PDB file of C-alpha atoms in Angstrom:
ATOM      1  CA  UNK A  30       0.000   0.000   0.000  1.00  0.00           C
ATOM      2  CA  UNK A  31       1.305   3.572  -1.063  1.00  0.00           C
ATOM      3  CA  UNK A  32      -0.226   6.687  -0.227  1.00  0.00           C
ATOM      4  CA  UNK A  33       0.228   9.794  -2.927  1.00  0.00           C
ATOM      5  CA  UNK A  34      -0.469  13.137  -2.072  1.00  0.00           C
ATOM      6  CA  UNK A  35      -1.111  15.905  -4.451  1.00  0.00           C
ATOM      7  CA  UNK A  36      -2.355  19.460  -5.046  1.00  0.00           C
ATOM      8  CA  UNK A  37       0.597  21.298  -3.620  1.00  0.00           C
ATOM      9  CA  UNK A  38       1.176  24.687  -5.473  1.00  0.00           C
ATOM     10  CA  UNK A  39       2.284  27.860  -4.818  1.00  0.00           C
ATOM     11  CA  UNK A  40      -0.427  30.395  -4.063  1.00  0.00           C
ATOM     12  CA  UNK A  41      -0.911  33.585  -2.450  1.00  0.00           C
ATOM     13  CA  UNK A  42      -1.697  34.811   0.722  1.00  0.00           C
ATOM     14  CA  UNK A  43      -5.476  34.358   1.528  1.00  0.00           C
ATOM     15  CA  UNK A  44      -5.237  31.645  -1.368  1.00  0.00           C
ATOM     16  CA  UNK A  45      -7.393  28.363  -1.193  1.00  0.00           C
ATOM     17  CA  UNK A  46      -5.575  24.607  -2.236  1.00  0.00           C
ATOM     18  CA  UNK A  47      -7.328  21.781  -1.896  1.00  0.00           C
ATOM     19  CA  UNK A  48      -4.747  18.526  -1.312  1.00  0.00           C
ATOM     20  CA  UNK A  49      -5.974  14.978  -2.112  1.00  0.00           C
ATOM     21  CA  UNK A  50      -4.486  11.892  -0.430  1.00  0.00           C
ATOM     22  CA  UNK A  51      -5.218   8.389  -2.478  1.00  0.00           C
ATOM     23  CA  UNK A  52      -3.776   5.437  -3.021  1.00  0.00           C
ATOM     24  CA  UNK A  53      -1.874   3.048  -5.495  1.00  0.00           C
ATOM     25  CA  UNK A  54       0.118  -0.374  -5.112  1.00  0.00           C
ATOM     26  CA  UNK A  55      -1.032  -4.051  -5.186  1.00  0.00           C
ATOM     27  CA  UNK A  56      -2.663  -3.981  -1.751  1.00  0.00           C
ATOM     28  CA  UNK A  57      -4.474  -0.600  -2.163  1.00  0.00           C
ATOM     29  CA  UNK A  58      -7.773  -1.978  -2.803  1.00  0.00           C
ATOM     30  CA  UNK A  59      -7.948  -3.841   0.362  1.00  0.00           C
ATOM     31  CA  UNK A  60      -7.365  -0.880   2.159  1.00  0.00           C
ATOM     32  CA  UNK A  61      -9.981   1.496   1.085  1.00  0.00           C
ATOM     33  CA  UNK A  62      -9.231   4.927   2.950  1.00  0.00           C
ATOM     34  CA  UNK A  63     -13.058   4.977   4.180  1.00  0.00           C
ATOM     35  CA  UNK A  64     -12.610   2.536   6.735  1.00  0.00           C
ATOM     36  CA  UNK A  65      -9.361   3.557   8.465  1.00  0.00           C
ATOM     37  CA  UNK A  66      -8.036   6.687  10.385  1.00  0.00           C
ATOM     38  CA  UNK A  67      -6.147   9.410   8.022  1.00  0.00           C
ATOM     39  CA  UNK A  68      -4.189  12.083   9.168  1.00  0.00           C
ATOM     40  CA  UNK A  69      -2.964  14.998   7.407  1.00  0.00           C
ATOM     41  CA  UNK A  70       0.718  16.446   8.347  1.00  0.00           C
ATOM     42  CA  UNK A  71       2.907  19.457   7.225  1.00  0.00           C
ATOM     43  CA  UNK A  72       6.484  19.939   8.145  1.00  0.00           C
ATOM     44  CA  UNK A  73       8.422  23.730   7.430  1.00  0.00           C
ATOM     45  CA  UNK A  74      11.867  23.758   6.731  1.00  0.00           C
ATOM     46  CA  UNK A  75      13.879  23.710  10.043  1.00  0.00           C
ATOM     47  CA  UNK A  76      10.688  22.846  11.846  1.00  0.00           C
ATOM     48  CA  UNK A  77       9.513  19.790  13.325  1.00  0.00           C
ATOM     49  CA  UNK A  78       6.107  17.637  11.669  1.00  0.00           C
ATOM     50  CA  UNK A  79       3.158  19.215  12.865  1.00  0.00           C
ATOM     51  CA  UNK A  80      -0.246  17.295  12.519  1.00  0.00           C
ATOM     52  CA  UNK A  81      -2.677  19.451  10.616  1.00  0.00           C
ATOM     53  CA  UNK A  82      -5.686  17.095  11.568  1.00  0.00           C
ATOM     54  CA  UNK A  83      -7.039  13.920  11.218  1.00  0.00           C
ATOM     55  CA  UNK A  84     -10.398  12.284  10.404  1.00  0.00           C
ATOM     56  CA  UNK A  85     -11.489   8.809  11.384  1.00  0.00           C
ATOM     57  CA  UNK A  86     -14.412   6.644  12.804  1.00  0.00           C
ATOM     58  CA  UNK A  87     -17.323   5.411  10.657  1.00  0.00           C
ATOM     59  CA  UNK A  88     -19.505   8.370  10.439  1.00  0.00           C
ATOM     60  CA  UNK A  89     -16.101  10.694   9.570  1.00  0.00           C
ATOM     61  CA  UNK A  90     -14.891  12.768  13.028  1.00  0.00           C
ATOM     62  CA  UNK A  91     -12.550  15.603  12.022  1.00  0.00           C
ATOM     63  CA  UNK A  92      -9.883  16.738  14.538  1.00  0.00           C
ATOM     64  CA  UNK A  93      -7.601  19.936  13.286  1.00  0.00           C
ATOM     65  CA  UNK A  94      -4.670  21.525  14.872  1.00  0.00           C
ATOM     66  CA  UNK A  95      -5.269  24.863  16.702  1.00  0.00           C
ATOM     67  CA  UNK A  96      -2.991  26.473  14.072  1.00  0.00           C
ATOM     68  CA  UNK A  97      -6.026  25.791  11.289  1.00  0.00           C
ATOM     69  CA  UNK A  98      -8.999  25.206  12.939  1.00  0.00           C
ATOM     70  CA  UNK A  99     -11.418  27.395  11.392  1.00  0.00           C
ATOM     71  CA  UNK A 100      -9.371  27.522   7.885  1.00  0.00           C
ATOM     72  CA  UNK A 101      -8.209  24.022   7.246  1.00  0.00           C
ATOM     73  CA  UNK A 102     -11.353  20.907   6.896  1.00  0.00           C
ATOM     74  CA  UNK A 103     -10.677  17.405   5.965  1.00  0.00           C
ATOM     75  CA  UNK A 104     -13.023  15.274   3.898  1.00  0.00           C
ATOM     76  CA  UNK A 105     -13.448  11.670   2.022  1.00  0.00           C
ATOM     77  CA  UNK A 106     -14.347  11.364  -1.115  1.00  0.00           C
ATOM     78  CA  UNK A 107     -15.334   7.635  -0.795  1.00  0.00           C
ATOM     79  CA  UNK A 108     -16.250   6.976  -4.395  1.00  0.00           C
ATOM     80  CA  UNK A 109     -12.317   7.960  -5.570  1.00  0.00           C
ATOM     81  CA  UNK A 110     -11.294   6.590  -2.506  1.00  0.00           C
ATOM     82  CA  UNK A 111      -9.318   9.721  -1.627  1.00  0.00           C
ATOM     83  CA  UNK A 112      -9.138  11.917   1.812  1.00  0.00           C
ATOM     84  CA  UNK A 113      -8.989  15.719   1.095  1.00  0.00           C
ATOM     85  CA  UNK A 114      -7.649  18.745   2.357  1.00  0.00           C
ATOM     86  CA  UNK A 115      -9.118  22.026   2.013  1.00  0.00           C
ATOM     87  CA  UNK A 116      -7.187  24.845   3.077  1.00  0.00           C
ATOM     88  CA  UNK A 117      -8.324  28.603   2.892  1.00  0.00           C
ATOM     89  CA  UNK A 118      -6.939  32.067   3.778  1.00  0.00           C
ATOM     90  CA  UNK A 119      -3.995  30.491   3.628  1.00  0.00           C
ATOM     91  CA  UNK A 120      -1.258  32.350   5.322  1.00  0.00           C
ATOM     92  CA  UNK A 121       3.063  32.115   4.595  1.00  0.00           C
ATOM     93  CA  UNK A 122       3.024  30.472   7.777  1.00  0.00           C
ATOM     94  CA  UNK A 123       1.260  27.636   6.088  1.00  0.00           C
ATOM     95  CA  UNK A 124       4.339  27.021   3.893  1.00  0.00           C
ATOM     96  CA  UNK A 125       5.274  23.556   4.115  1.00  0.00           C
ATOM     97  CA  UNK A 126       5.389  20.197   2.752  1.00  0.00           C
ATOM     98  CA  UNK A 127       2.112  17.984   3.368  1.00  0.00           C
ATOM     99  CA  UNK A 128       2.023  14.742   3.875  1.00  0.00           C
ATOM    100  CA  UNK A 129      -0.783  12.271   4.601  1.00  0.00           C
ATOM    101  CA  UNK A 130      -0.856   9.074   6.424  1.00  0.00           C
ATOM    102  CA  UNK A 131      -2.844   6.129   7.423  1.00  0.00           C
ATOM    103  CA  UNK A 132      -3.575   3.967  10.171  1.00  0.00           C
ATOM    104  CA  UNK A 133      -4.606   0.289   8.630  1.00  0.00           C
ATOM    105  CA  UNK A 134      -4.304  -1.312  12.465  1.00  0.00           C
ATOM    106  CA  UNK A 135      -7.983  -0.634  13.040  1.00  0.00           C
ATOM    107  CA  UNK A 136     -10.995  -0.048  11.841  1.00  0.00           C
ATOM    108  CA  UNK A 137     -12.074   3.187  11.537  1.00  0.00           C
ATOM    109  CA  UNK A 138      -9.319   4.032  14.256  1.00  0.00           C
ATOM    110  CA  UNK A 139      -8.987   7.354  15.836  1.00  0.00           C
ATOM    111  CA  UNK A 140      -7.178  10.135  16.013  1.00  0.00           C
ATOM    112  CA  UNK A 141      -4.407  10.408  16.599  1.00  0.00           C
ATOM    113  CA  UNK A 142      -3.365   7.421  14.898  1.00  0.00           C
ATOM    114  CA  UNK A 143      -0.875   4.913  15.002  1.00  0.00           C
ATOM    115  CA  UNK A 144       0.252   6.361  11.392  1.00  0.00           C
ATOM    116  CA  UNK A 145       2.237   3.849   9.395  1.00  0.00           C
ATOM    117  CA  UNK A 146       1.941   4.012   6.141  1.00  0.00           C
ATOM    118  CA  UNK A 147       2.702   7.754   4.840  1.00  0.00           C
ATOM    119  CA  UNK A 148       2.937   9.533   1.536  1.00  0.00           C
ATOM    120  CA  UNK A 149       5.732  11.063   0.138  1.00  0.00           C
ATOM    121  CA  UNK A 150       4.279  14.597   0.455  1.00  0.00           C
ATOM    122  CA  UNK A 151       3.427  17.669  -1.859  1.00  0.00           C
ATOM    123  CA  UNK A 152       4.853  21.130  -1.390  1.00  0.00           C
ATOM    124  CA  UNK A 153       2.695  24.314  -0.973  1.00  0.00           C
ATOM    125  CA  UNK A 154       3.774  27.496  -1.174  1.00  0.00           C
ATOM    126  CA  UNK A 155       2.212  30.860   0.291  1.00  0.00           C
ATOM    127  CA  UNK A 156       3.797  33.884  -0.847  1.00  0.00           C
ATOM    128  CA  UNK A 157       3.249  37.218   0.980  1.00  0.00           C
TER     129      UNK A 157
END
């Protein structure tokens, strides 16, 4: 199982992206992203990985970071088995590389997750 992220651009400040998380590899299609925990994560150059939020449990619970909450929402899109992130008035502070990651140790899970499968991350870019 693989997880690829993309969306990542460059856009400017007050900007909306939208990133999409799906998946590829042999096992991917027993491992549809509806049914497990999914986080979404973002790490700045000389900064540590910071966990943007997370959604899990069968009827889709949302947890953000304080950072976002109000400007950052996650969603599924079960039918392309993908798990989105929509970020608005983006900020240069938001200027990292995102990554997303799933739990496949339970069902549904919760957040946060014991994350071990990850992506290999897409940049975005806020310019001031």
């Amino acid at each position: 199982l693989r997880l690829v992220e993309s969306g990542g651009d460059l856009v400017e400040l007050g900007g909306s992206l939208t990133l999409s998380c799906g998946t590829s590899g042999v096992a991917a299609r027993h491992y549809p992203l509806k049914n497990y925990a999914v986080g979404w994560f973002r790490q700045a150059p000389g900064k540590g990985r910071e966990e943007v939020g997370c959604i899990f449990g069968s009827h889709d619970v949302m947890t953000y970071a304080n950072s976002v909450e109000g400007r950052f929402a996650i969603s599924r899109n079960k039918a392309k088995n993908t798990v989105l992130l929509h970020m608005s008035d983006l900020k240069p502070e938001d200027t990292a590389v995102y990554t997303c990651a799933v739990d496949i140790g339970t069902i549904y899970g919760a957040c946060p997750g014991n994350f071990g499968t990850w992506g290999q991350g897409t940049q975005v870019t806020v310019s001031a």
